[in-house]
Amino acid sequence: MTQQHAPRDPHAFIAGLPKAELHVHHVGSASPRIVAELAARHPDSKVPTDPEALADYFTFTDFAHFIQVYLSVVDLIRTPEDVRLLTYEVARDMARQQVRYAELTVTPYSSTRRGIDERAFMDAIEDARKAAEADFGTVLRWCFDIPGEAGLESAEETLRLATDERLRPEGLVSFGLGGPEIGVPRPQFKPYFDRAIAAGLHSVPHAGETTGPQTVWDALTELRAERIGHGTSSAQDPKLLAHLAEHRIPLEVCPTSNIATRAVRTLDEHPIKEFVEAGVLVTVNSDDPPMFGTDLNTEYAVAARLLGLDERGIAELAKNAVHASFLDEAGKARIAEEIDAYTERWLAP
Ligand SMILES: Nc1ncnc2c1ncn2[C@@H]1O[C@H](CCC(=O)c2cccc(C(=O)O)c2)[C@@H](O)[C@H]1O
Ligand SMILES: [Zn+2]
């Protein structure tokens, strides 16, 4: 992807560009309005009840602090109605950014452990998914992820919720691993990923976000990752970059997330350019957009700036996500064609 001509206004082009998002968290996408509304319902919570104060609350000193704040928002999700409202509103926010398809990472263990009935949880996310598709045209699929720091008990429970035919939601396509990486080695989760893959789910663990390249190697070799969440530290290992490029294993890059959690010091130091120069398939994602004071369109603008992309280059990024997704081939072709048609209309003299 090289610079052909300076984009007229990348933000305007990006705002209308049809997109797919592969790495974005369910609770992490709760808008300040939704979080404030839920916090008002639960006065015992320390989460601020007004959106302005929330911006300060969502300022993190390090990754561990981010997880602490993240879990305080998880604590606000207490009823199936909270789950349904959150999910439907997240889809509304996505539709406003022309997101046609998203694989939303859900951590069911964290909700069922807090007392939400598992059947009611699955019904709530599925009802919202179908309503969002009908009302906004946004197609949602689920990734169920293990909160790694909660250990093998949470792995067992997440696998059960993902594979029990009486519970597994129709929209479930993948199986992930989130939470802190430090002190949470990937290999211990191999038996759970093996069983999830055997049940037809795609493996998409986080790796290399706050630890080195070995975590990414482990995700590839032990967890048979088809995509890598973040993979930021891959840039430290040329052999790993070559492996990712050769085997077309996409990275789910979340630039502002890496700055907000202090995984990367400044955007200009972000390794996204090294990834592209090494031939690695890069997708652009927002991770936990309201918590990081960003949204997907902003992440595309950041990537376009760091990679020096014009409209065609930006459109290629969007198509990378479509092709790296687990949507059916017909669905992929439909969105890719929409991206091309939009781009040609935009560039027509
Ligand atoms: N950028 C991110 N990088 C990594 N993860 C991210 C990111 N953004 C969001 N998450 C989510 O944060 C959660 C963390 C949950 C967690 O650590 C934990 C620990 C102990 C107990 C419990 C519990 O619920 O009992 C939960 C994960 O579920 C994950 O999906
Ligand atoms: Zn994430």
mmCIF file of C-alpha atoms and ligand atoms in Angstrom:
data_model
loop_
_atom_site.group_PDB
_atom_site.id
_atom_site.type_symbol
_atom_site.label_atom_id
_atom_site.label_comp_id
_atom_site.label_asym_id
_atom_site.label_seq_id
_atom_site.Cartn_x
_atom_site.Cartn_y
_atom_site.Cartn_z
ATOM 1 C CA MET A 1 0.000 0.000 0.000
ATOM 2 C CA THR A 2 1.848 3.160 -1.092
ATOM 3 C CA GLN A 3 1.007 6.837 -1.214
ATOM 4 C CA GLN A 4 -0.503 7.751 -4.634
ATOM 5 C CA HIS A 5 -1.935 11.173 -3.774
ATOM 6 C CA ALA A 6 -2.658 13.035 -0.577
ATOM 7 C CA PRO A 7 -6.142 11.990 0.606
ATOM 8 C CA ARG A 8 -8.601 14.879 0.322
ATOM 9 C CA ASP A 9 -10.011 14.422 3.826
ATOM 10 C CA PRO A 10 -9.315 10.982 5.281
ATOM 11 C CA HIS A 11 -11.757 11.453 8.154
ATOM 12 C CA ALA A 12 -14.681 12.132 5.782
ATOM 13 C CA PHE A 13 -13.697 9.182 3.576
ATOM 14 C CA ILE A 14 -13.318 6.870 6.589
ATOM 15 C CA ALA A 15 -16.619 7.988 8.141
ATOM 16 C CA GLY A 16 -18.556 6.670 5.134
ATOM 17 C CA LEU A 17 -16.344 3.642 4.430
ATOM 18 C CA PRO A 18 -18.056 0.282 5.064
ATOM 19 C CA LYS A 19 -15.971 -1.621 7.662
ATOM 20 C CA ALA A 20 -15.611 -4.882 9.547
ATOM 21 C CA GLU A 21 -14.236 -5.026 13.108
ATOM 22 C CA LEU A 22 -12.605 -8.181 14.494
ATOM 23 C CA HIS A 23 -11.177 -7.146 17.883
ATOM 24 C CA VAL A 24 -13.647 -5.244 20.065
ATOM 25 C CA HIS A 25 -14.902 -6.146 23.538
ATOM 26 C CA HIS A 26 -18.555 -6.326 24.583
ATOM 27 C CA VAL A 27 -18.339 -4.612 27.980
ATOM 28 C CA GLY A 28 -15.387 -2.515 26.804
ATOM 29 C CA SER A 29 -17.634 -0.947 24.149
ATOM 30 C CA ALA A 30 -20.248 0.322 26.584
ATOM 31 C CA SER A 31 -20.635 4.015 25.733
ATOM 32 C CA PRO A 32 -20.218 6.654 28.481
ATOM 33 C CA ARG A 33 -24.001 7.187 28.244
ATOM 34 C CA ILE A 34 -24.702 3.471 28.829
ATOM 35 C CA VAL A 35 -22.094 3.161 31.599
ATOM 36 C CA ALA A 36 -23.462 6.290 33.315
ATOM 37 C CA GLU A 37 -27.006 4.905 33.022
ATOM 38 C CA LEU A 38 -25.976 1.544 34.508
ATOM 39 C CA ALA A 39 -23.925 3.248 37.254
ATOM 40 C CA ALA A 40 -26.996 5.328 38.196
ATOM 41 C CA ARG A 41 -28.946 2.036 38.569
ATOM 42 C CA HIS A 42 -26.309 0.740 40.997
ATOM 43 C CA PRO A 43 -25.393 3.560 43.457
ATOM 44 C CA ASP A 44 -23.056 1.200 45.317
ATOM 45 C CA SER A 45 -20.706 1.284 42.316
ATOM 46 C CA LYS A 46 -17.634 3.567 42.296
ATOM 47 C CA VAL A 47 -18.083 4.125 38.547
ATOM 48 C CA PRO A 48 -18.989 7.813 37.936
ATOM 49 C CA THR A 49 -22.594 8.464 36.888
ATOM 50 C CA ASP A 50 -21.864 11.335 34.533
ATOM 51 C CA PRO A 51 -20.055 10.908 31.177
ATOM 52 C CA GLU A 52 -17.608 13.781 31.782
ATOM 53 C CA ALA A 53 -16.274 12.324 35.060
ATOM 54 C CA LEU A 54 -16.080 8.999 33.257
ATOM 55 C CA ALA A 55 -13.394 10.333 30.885
ATOM 56 C CA ASP A 56 -11.095 10.873 33.881
ATOM 57 C CA TYR A 57 -12.082 7.507 35.328
ATOM 58 C CA PHE A 58 -11.039 5.921 32.009
ATOM 59 C CA THR A 59 -7.467 7.240 32.294
ATOM 60 C CA PHE A 60 -5.107 4.387 33.148
ATOM 61 C CA THR A 61 -1.670 4.365 34.742
ATOM 62 C CA ASP A 62 -0.864 0.878 33.427
ATOM 63 C CA PHE A 63 -2.457 -2.328 32.107
ATOM 64 C CA ALA A 64 -3.295 -3.663 35.581
ATOM 65 C CA HIS A 65 -5.135 -0.409 36.314
ATOM 66 C CA PHE A 66 -7.053 -0.781 33.041
ATOM 67 C CA ILE A 67 -8.195 -4.299 34.048
ATOM 68 C CA GLN A 68 -9.278 -2.984 37.470
ATOM 69 C CA VAL A 69 -11.421 -0.263 35.838
ATOM 70 C CA TYR A 70 -12.691 -2.757 33.232
ATOM 71 C CA LEU A 71 -13.927 -5.090 35.971
ATOM 72 C CA SER A 72 -15.684 -2.229 37.777
ATOM 73 C CA VAL A 73 -17.755 -1.772 34.602
ATOM 74 C CA VAL A 74 -18.320 -5.549 34.366
ATOM 75 C CA ASP A 75 -19.775 -5.282 37.885
ATOM 76 C CA LEU A 76 -22.471 -2.923 36.543
ATOM 77 C CA ILE A 77 -23.811 -5.574 34.181
ATOM 78 C CA ARG A 78 -26.091 -7.428 36.594
ATOM 79 C CA THR A 79 -29.258 -8.446 34.763
ATOM 80 C CA PRO A 80 -30.078 -9.983 31.367
ATOM 81 C CA GLU A 81 -31.778 -6.662 30.562
ATOM 82 C CA ASP A 82 -28.485 -4.842 31.220
ATOM 83 C CA VAL A 83 -26.812 -7.306 28.822
ATOM 84 C CA ARG A 84 -29.446 -6.836 26.122
ATOM 85 C CA LEU A 85 -29.400 -3.013 26.379
ATOM 86 C CA LEU A 86 -25.586 -2.893 26.300
ATOM 87 C CA THR A 87 -25.330 -5.213 23.304
ATOM 88 C CA TYR A 88 -27.996 -3.468 21.223
ATOM 89 C CA GLU A 89 -26.525 -0.006 21.932
ATOM 90 C CA VAL A 90 -23.002 -1.177 21.051
ATOM 91 C CA ALA A 91 -24.381 -2.337 17.691
ATOM 92 C CA ARG A 92 -26.072 1.048 17.213
ATOM 93 C CA ASP A 93 -22.752 2.832 17.810
ATOM 94 C CA MET A 94 -21.057 0.488 15.323
ATOM 95 C CA ALA A 95 -23.713 1.093 12.669
ATOM 96 C CA ARG A 96 -23.141 4.834 13.012
ATOM 97 C CA GLN A 97 -19.537 4.153 11.913
ATOM 98 C CA GLN A 98 -20.631 2.062 8.945
ATOM 99 C CA VAL A 99 -19.534 -1.177 10.612
ATOM 100 C CA ARG A 100 -21.281 -3.847 8.552
ATOM 101 C CA TYR A 101 -19.836 -6.802 10.474
ATOM 102 C CA ALA A 102 -18.193 -7.232 13.874
ATOM 103 C CA GLU A 103 -16.855 -10.149 15.916
ATOM 104 C CA LEU A 104 -17.617 -8.955 19.443
ATOM 105 C CA THR A 105 -15.528 -10.518 22.235
ATOM 106 C CA VAL A 106 -17.774 -11.551 25.116
ATOM 107 C CA THR A 107 -16.522 -12.933 28.459
ATOM 108 C CA PRO A 108 -19.520 -14.976 29.634
ATOM 109 C CA TYR A 109 -17.616 -16.347 32.643
ATOM 110 C CA SER A 110 -17.358 -12.847 34.136
ATOM 111 C CA SER A 111 -21.129 -12.383 33.929
ATOM 112 C CA THR A 112 -22.320 -15.836 34.972
ATOM 113 C CA ARG A 113 -19.833 -15.777 37.867
ATOM 114 C CA ARG A 114 -21.517 -12.554 38.993
ATOM 115 C CA GLY A 115 -24.889 -14.249 39.117
ATOM 116 C CA ILE A 116 -26.445 -13.728 35.687
ATOM 117 C CA ASP A 117 -28.238 -16.934 34.661
ATOM 118 C CA GLU A 118 -26.334 -18.560 31.774
ATOM 119 C CA ARG A 119 -29.410 -19.325 29.657
ATOM 120 C CA ALA A 120 -30.732 -15.776 30.158
ATOM 121 C CA PHE A 121 -27.289 -14.375 29.251
ATOM 122 C CA MET A 122 -27.203 -16.278 25.950
ATOM 123 C CA ASP A 123 -30.788 -15.289 25.125
ATOM 124 C CA ALA A 124 -29.987 -11.619 25.850
ATOM 125 C CA ILE A 125 -26.971 -11.430 23.523
ATOM 126 C CA GLU A 126 -28.750 -13.393 20.781
ATOM 127 C CA ASP A 127 -31.908 -11.259 20.996
ATOM 128 C CA ALA A 128 -29.771 -8.109 20.722
ATOM 129 C CA ARG A 129 -27.752 -9.592 17.840
ATOM 130 C CA LYS A 130 -30.872 -10.381 15.811
ATOM 131 C CA ALA A 131 -32.495 -7.022 16.630
ATOM 132 C CA ALA A 132 -29.316 -5.164 15.634
ATOM 133 C CA GLU A 133 -29.135 -6.989 12.296
ATOM 134 C CA ALA A 134 -32.802 -6.250 11.611
ATOM 135 C CA ASP A 135 -32.705 -2.613 12.773
ATOM 136 C CA PHE A 136 -29.194 -1.467 11.789
ATOM 137 C CA GLY A 137 -28.075 -4.019 9.215
ATOM 138 C CA THR A 138 -24.989 -4.696 11.355
ATOM 139 C CA VAL A 139 -24.072 -8.389 11.436
ATOM 140 C CA LEU A 140 -22.639 -9.470 14.807
ATOM 141 C CA ARG A 141 -20.837 -12.681 15.643
ATOM 142 C CA TRP A 142 -19.441 -13.697 19.049
ATOM 143 C CA CYS A 143 -16.008 -14.575 20.300
ATOM 144 C CA PHE A 144 -16.109 -16.122 23.792
ATOM 145 C CA ASP A 145 -12.878 -15.437 25.620
ATOM 146 C CA ILE A 146 -11.272 -16.860 28.744
ATOM 147 C CA PRO A 147 -10.260 -14.180 31.317
ATOM 148 C CA GLY A 148 -6.843 -15.806 31.682
ATOM 149 C CA GLU A 149 -5.999 -14.416 35.111
ATOM 150 C CA ALA A 150 -9.113 -16.186 36.479
ATOM 151 C CA GLY A 151 -7.264 -19.431 35.734
ATOM 152 C CA LEU A 152 -8.201 -22.896 34.461
ATOM 153 C CA GLU A 153 -11.538 -22.891 36.272
ATOM 154 C CA SER A 154 -12.624 -19.970 34.077
ATOM 155 C CA ALA A 155 -11.213 -21.793 31.038
ATOM 156 C CA GLU A 156 -13.318 -24.870 31.813
ATOM 157 C CA GLU A 157 -16.434 -22.769 32.366
ATOM 158 C CA THR A 158 -15.907 -20.693 29.199
ATOM 159 C CA LEU A 159 -15.399 -23.865 27.156
ATOM 160 C CA ARG A 160 -18.612 -25.378 28.588
ATOM 161 C CA LEU A 161 -20.606 -22.233 27.765
ATOM 162 C CA ALA A 162 -19.115 -22.265 24.245
ATOM 163 C CA THR A 163 -19.675 -25.929 23.431
ATOM 164 C CA ASP A 164 -22.731 -27.160 25.386
ATOM 165 C CA GLU A 165 -25.317 -27.545 22.589
ATOM 166 C CA ARG A 166 -28.063 -26.376 24.968
ATOM 167 C CA LEU A 167 -26.227 -23.088 25.631
ATOM 168 C CA ARG A 168 -23.911 -22.290 22.710
ATOM 169 C CA PRO A 169 -25.364 -19.237 20.914
ATOM 170 C CA GLU A 170 -25.972 -19.420 17.150
ATOM 171 C CA GLY A 171 -23.718 -16.392 16.578
ATOM 172 C CA LEU A 172 -20.619 -17.904 18.227
ATOM 173 C CA VAL A 173 -17.682 -18.289 15.811
ATOM 174 C CA SER A 174 -14.475 -18.064 17.849
ATOM 175 C CA PHE A 175 -12.723 -18.726 21.144
ATOM 176 C CA GLY A 176 -10.247 -16.300 22.738
ATOM 177 C CA LEU A 177 -8.052 -15.551 25.723
ATOM 178 C CA GLY A 178 -7.985 -12.078 27.324
ATOM 179 C CA GLY A 179 -6.902 -10.346 30.512
ATOM 180 C CA PRO A 180 -3.342 -9.827 31.769
ATOM 181 C CA GLU A 181 -0.607 -11.821 29.990
ATOM 182 C CA ILE A 182 2.076 -11.356 32.659
ATOM 183 C CA GLY A 183 1.997 -14.424 34.917
ATOM 184 C CA VAL A 184 -0.570 -16.115 32.642
ATOM 185 C CA PRO A 185 1.409 -18.375 30.244
ATOM 186 C CA ARG A 186 -0.547 -19.418 27.133
ATOM 187 C CA PRO A 187 0.395 -23.182 26.970
ATOM 188 C CA GLN A 188 -1.766 -24.099 30.008
ATOM 189 C CA PHE A 189 -4.867 -23.295 27.924
ATOM 190 C CA LYS A 190 -4.006 -25.758 25.135
ATOM 191 C CA PRO A 191 -6.527 -28.463 26.196
ATOM 192 C CA TYR A 192 -9.356 -25.903 26.158
ATOM 193 C CA PHE A 193 -8.447 -24.484 22.756
ATOM 194 C CA ASP A 194 -8.093 -28.031 21.348
ATOM 195 C CA ARG A 195 -11.639 -28.818 22.486
ATOM 196 C CA ALA A 196 -13.008 -25.480 21.252
ATOM 197 C CA ILE A 197 -11.409 -26.012 17.818
ATOM 198 C CA ALA A 198 -12.774 -29.570 17.743
ATOM 199 C CA ALA A 199 -16.215 -28.012 18.342
ATOM 200 C CA GLY A 200 -15.765 -25.875 15.204
ATOM 201 C CA LEU A 201 -14.615 -22.606 16.806
ATOM 202 C CA HIS A 202 -11.756 -20.436 15.485
ATOM 203 C CA SER A 203 -8.836 -19.687 17.845
ATOM 204 C CA VAL A 204 -8.127 -15.957 18.360
ATOM 205 C CA PRO A 205 -6.185 -15.388 21.617
ATOM 206 C CA HIS A 206 -4.662 -12.082 22.736
ATOM 207 C CA ALA A 207 -0.879 -12.334 22.729
ATOM 208 C CA GLY A 208 2.141 -10.046 22.658
ATOM 209 C CA GLU A 209 0.155 -7.139 24.093
ATOM 210 C CA THR A 210 2.027 -6.722 27.387
ATOM 211 C CA THR A 211 4.580 -9.546 27.039
ATOM 212 C CA GLY A 212 7.258 -10.482 24.477
ATOM 213 C CA PRO A 213 7.209 -12.451 21.217
ATOM 214 C CA GLN A 214 7.298 -15.853 22.971
ATOM 215 C CA THR A 215 3.670 -15.325 23.994
ATOM 216 C CA VAL A 216 2.790 -14.890 20.314
ATOM 217 C CA TRP A 217 4.768 -18.027 19.358
ATOM 218 C CA ASP A 218 2.930 -19.929 22.135
ATOM 219 C CA ALA A 219 -0.443 -18.656 20.865
ATOM 220 C CA LEU A 220 0.464 -19.932 17.380
ATOM 221 C CA THR A 221 1.990 -23.289 18.305
ATOM 222 C CA GLU A 222 0.072 -24.229 21.482
ATOM 223 C CA LEU A 223 -3.329 -22.570 20.886
ATOM 224 C CA ARG A 224 -3.289 -22.878 17.054
ATOM 225 C CA ALA A 225 -4.235 -19.208 16.712
ATOM 226 C CA GLU A 226 -5.754 -18.266 13.327
ATOM 227 C CA ARG A 227 -5.415 -14.578 14.204
ATOM 228 C CA ILE A 228 -3.522 -12.817 17.017
ATOM 229 C CA GLY A 229 -5.079 -10.203 19.294
ATOM 230 C CA HIS A 230 -2.617 -7.264 19.209
ATOM 231 C CA GLY A 231 0.659 -9.197 18.652
ATOM 232 C CA THR A 232 2.413 -5.890 19.316
ATOM 233 C CA SER A 233 5.725 -7.404 20.483
ATOM 234 C CA SER A 234 6.026 -9.470 17.266
ATOM 235 C CA ALA A 235 8.059 -6.524 15.940
ATOM 236 C CA GLN A 236 10.881 -7.571 18.301
ATOM 237 C CA ASP A 237 11.337 -10.914 16.476
ATOM 238 C CA PRO A 238 12.047 -10.839 12.697
ATOM 239 C CA LYS A 239 11.504 -14.640 12.469
ATOM 240 C CA LEU A 240 8.058 -14.223 13.996
ATOM 241 C CA LEU A 241 7.177 -11.403 11.581
ATOM 242 C CA ALA A 242 8.325 -13.607 8.672
ATOM 243 C CA HIS A 243 6.255 -16.523 10.005
ATOM 244 C CA LEU A 244 3.108 -14.357 10.376
ATOM 245 C CA ALA A 245 3.592 -12.994 6.846
ATOM 246 C CA GLU A 246 4.335 -16.378 5.250
ATOM 247 C CA HIS A 247 1.339 -18.098 6.868
ATOM 248 C CA ARG A 248 -0.994 -15.063 6.346
ATOM 249 C CA ILE A 249 -1.852 -14.935 10.048
ATOM 250 C CA PRO A 250 -3.590 -11.573 10.611
ATOM 251 C CA LEU A 251 -2.788 -9.275 13.528
ATOM 252 C CA GLU A 252 -5.723 -7.530 15.190
ATOM 253 C CA VAL A 253 -3.987 -4.182 15.711
ATOM 254 C CA CYS A 254 -5.532 -1.713 18.192
ATOM 255 C CA PRO A 255 -3.240 1.356 18.111
ATOM 256 C CA THR A 256 -4.837 3.662 20.712
ATOM 257 C CA SER A 257 -5.499 0.736 23.073
ATOM 258 C CA ASN A 258 -1.754 0.059 23.149
ATOM 259 C CA ILE A 259 -1.099 3.698 24.120
ATOM 260 C CA ALA A 260 -3.914 3.888 26.724
ATOM 261 C CA THR A 261 -2.744 0.708 28.492
ATOM 262 C CA ARG A 262 0.891 1.886 28.215
ATOM 263 C CA ALA A 263 1.815 -1.188 26.159
ATOM 264 C CA VAL A 264 3.346 1.254 23.640
ATOM 265 C CA ARG A 265 4.694 4.670 24.639
ATOM 266 C CA THR A 266 3.532 6.876 21.742
ATOM 267 C CA LEU A 267 1.620 6.322 18.512
ATOM 268 C CA ASP A 268 4.685 7.306 16.480
ATOM 269 C CA GLU A 269 6.525 4.405 18.133
ATOM 270 C CA HIS A 270 3.741 1.927 17.320
ATOM 271 C CA PRO A 271 5.074 -1.057 15.274
ATOM 272 C CA ILE A 272 2.146 -1.091 12.778
ATOM 273 C CA LYS A 273 4.468 0.180 10.000
ATOM 274 C CA GLU A 274 6.989 -2.602 10.697
ATOM 275 C CA PHE A 275 4.157 -5.116 10.409
ATOM 276 C CA VAL A 276 3.100 -3.820 6.986
ATOM 277 C CA GLU A 277 6.716 -3.581 5.747
ATOM 278 C CA ALA A 278 7.282 -7.218 6.814
ATOM 279 C CA GLY A 279 4.240 -8.231 4.742
ATOM 280 C CA VAL A 280 2.081 -9.086 7.759
ATOM 281 C CA LEU A 281 -1.701 -8.887 7.241
ATOM 282 C CA VAL A 282 -2.840 -5.983 9.460
ATOM 283 C CA THR A 283 -6.418 -5.319 10.538
ATOM 284 C CA VAL A 284 -7.443 -2.160 12.419
ATOM 285 C CA ASN A 285 -9.589 -2.371 15.558
ATOM 286 C CA SER A 286 -10.687 -0.268 18.555
ATOM 287 C CA ASP A 287 -10.585 -2.916 21.369
ATOM 288 C CA ASP A 288 -12.499 -0.962 24.081
ATOM 289 C CA PRO A 289 -13.306 2.272 22.291
ATOM 290 C CA PRO A 290 -15.063 4.446 24.927
ATOM 291 C CA MET A 291 -12.539 3.380 27.573
ATOM 292 C CA PHE A 292 -9.697 4.485 25.322
ATOM 293 C CA GLY A 293 -11.404 7.701 24.189
ATOM 294 C CA THR A 294 -11.503 6.482 20.619
ATOM 295 C CA ASP A 295 -13.716 4.761 18.052
ATOM 296 C CA LEU A 296 -13.083 2.601 15.007
ATOM 297 C CA ASN A 297 -13.072 5.535 12.569
ATOM 298 C CA THR A 298 -10.399 7.253 14.656
ATOM 299 C CA GLU A 299 -8.315 4.065 14.637
ATOM 300 C CA TYR A 300 -8.505 3.988 10.835
ATOM 301 C CA ALA A 301 -7.366 7.631 10.714
ATOM 302 C CA VAL A 302 -4.459 6.814 13.068
ATOM 303 C CA ALA A 303 -3.435 3.833 10.914
ATOM 304 C CA ALA A 304 -3.732 5.906 7.724
ATOM 305 C CA ARG A 305 -1.438 8.561 9.204
ATOM 306 C CA LEU A 306 1.149 6.102 10.538
ATOM 307 C CA LEU A 307 1.149 4.111 7.259
ATOM 308 C CA GLY A 308 0.913 7.134 4.921
ATOM 309 C CA LEU A 309 -2.181 5.771 3.175
ATOM 310 C CA ASP A 310 -4.459 7.400 0.630
ATOM 311 C CA GLU A 311 -8.091 6.359 0.143
ATOM 312 C CA ARG A 312 -7.232 3.181 -1.780
ATOM 313 C CA GLY A 313 -4.756 2.185 0.939
ATOM 314 C CA ILE A 314 -7.381 2.800 3.622
ATOM 315 C CA ALA A 315 -9.905 0.737 1.645
ATOM 316 C CA GLU A 316 -7.358 -2.101 1.503
ATOM 317 C CA LEU A 317 -7.123 -2.038 5.318
ATOM 318 C CA ALA A 318 -10.894 -2.369 5.521
ATOM 319 C CA LYS A 319 -10.836 -5.297 3.091
ATOM 320 C CA ASN A 320 -8.059 -6.964 5.129
ATOM 321 C CA ALA A 321 -10.512 -7.160 8.054
ATOM 322 C CA VAL A 322 -13.289 -8.506 5.843
ATOM 323 C CA HIS A 323 -11.071 -11.274 4.437
ATOM 324 C CA ALA A 324 -9.606 -12.116 7.889
ATOM 325 C CA SER A 325 -13.114 -12.444 9.362
ATOM 326 C CA PHE A 326 -15.063 -15.656 9.969
ATOM 327 C CA LEU A 327 -18.075 -14.390 8.004
ATOM 328 C CA ASP A 328 -19.243 -16.720 5.204
ATOM 329 C CA GLU A 329 -17.719 -16.183 1.735
ATOM 330 C CA ALA A 330 -20.885 -14.610 0.299
ATOM 331 C CA GLY A 331 -20.990 -12.110 3.152
ATOM 332 C CA LYS A 332 -17.308 -11.271 2.682
ATOM 333 C CA ALA A 333 -17.789 -10.693 -1.056
ATOM 334 C CA ARG A 334 -20.796 -8.444 -0.396
ATOM 335 C CA ILE A 335 -18.905 -6.150 2.018
ATOM 336 C CA ALA A 336 -15.716 -6.124 -0.095
ATOM 337 C CA GLU A 337 -17.738 -5.068 -3.149
ATOM 338 C CA GLU A 338 -19.446 -2.353 -1.105
ATOM 339 C CA ILE A 339 -16.008 -1.057 -0.039
ATOM 340 C CA ASP A 340 -14.786 -0.972 -3.652
ATOM 341 C CA ALA A 341 -17.941 0.750 -4.934
ATOM 342 C CA TYR A 342 -17.775 3.365 -2.176
ATOM 343 C CA THR A 343 -14.089 4.051 -2.866
ATOM 344 C CA GLU A 344 -14.602 4.398 -6.622
ATOM 345 C CA ARG A 345 -17.525 6.767 -6.071
ATOM 346 C CA TRP A 346 -15.384 8.817 -3.675
ATOM 347 C CA LEU A 347 -12.458 9.046 -6.120
ATOM 348 C CA ALA A 348 -14.572 9.696 -9.249
ATOM 349 C CA PRO A 349 -13.588 13.091 -10.697
HETATM 350 N N1 LIG B 1 -6.910 -4.920 25.540
HETATM 351 C C1 LIG B 1 -7.295 -5.960 26.290
HETATM 352 N N2 LIG B 1 -6.394 -6.905 26.623
HETATM 353 C C2 LIG B 1 -6.776 -7.977 27.354
HETATM 354 N N3 LIG B 1 -8.037 -8.173 27.829
HETATM 355 C C3 LIG B 1 -8.947 -7.234 27.538
HETATM 356 C C4 LIG B 1 -8.626 -6.097 26.769
HETATM 357 N N4 LIG B 1 -9.737 -5.325 26.634
HETATM 358 C C5 LIG B 1 -10.715 -5.963 27.285
HETATM 359 N N5 LIG B 1 -10.249 -7.120 27.823
HETATM 360 C C6 LIG B 1 -11.089 -8.003 28.607
HETATM 361 O O1 LIG B 1 -10.668 -7.815 29.941
HETATM 362 C C7 LIG B 1 -11.128 -8.939 30.637
HETATM 363 C C8 LIG B 1 -10.189 -9.144 31.771
HETATM 364 C C9 LIG B 1 -10.888 -9.922 32.833
HETATM 365 C C10 LIG B 1 -9.873 -10.352 33.864
HETATM 366 O O2 LIG B 1 -8.694 -10.123 33.684
HETATM 367 C C11 LIG B 1 -10.324 -11.046 35.069
HETATM 368 C C12 LIG B 1 -9.384 -11.399 36.028
HETATM 369 C C13 LIG B 1 -9.832 -12.053 37.171
HETATM 370 C C14 LIG B 1 -11.181 -12.349 37.365
HETATM 371 C C15 LIG B 1 -12.093 -11.975 36.388
HETATM 372 C C16 LIG B 1 -13.547 -12.267 36.558
HETATM 373 O O3 LIG B 1 -14.383 -11.819 35.727
HETATM 374 O O4 LIG B 1 -13.896 -12.929 37.553
HETATM 375 C C17 LIG B 1 -11.685 -11.332 35.216
HETATM 376 C C18 LIG B 1 -11.134 -10.100 29.642
HETATM 377 O O5 LIG B 1 -12.367 -10.714 29.717
HETATM 378 C C19 LIG B 1 -10.939 -9.461 28.307
HETATM 379 O O6 LIG B 1 -11.923 -9.891 27.392
HETATM 380 ZN ZN ZN B 2 -8.645 -6.889 23.474
#
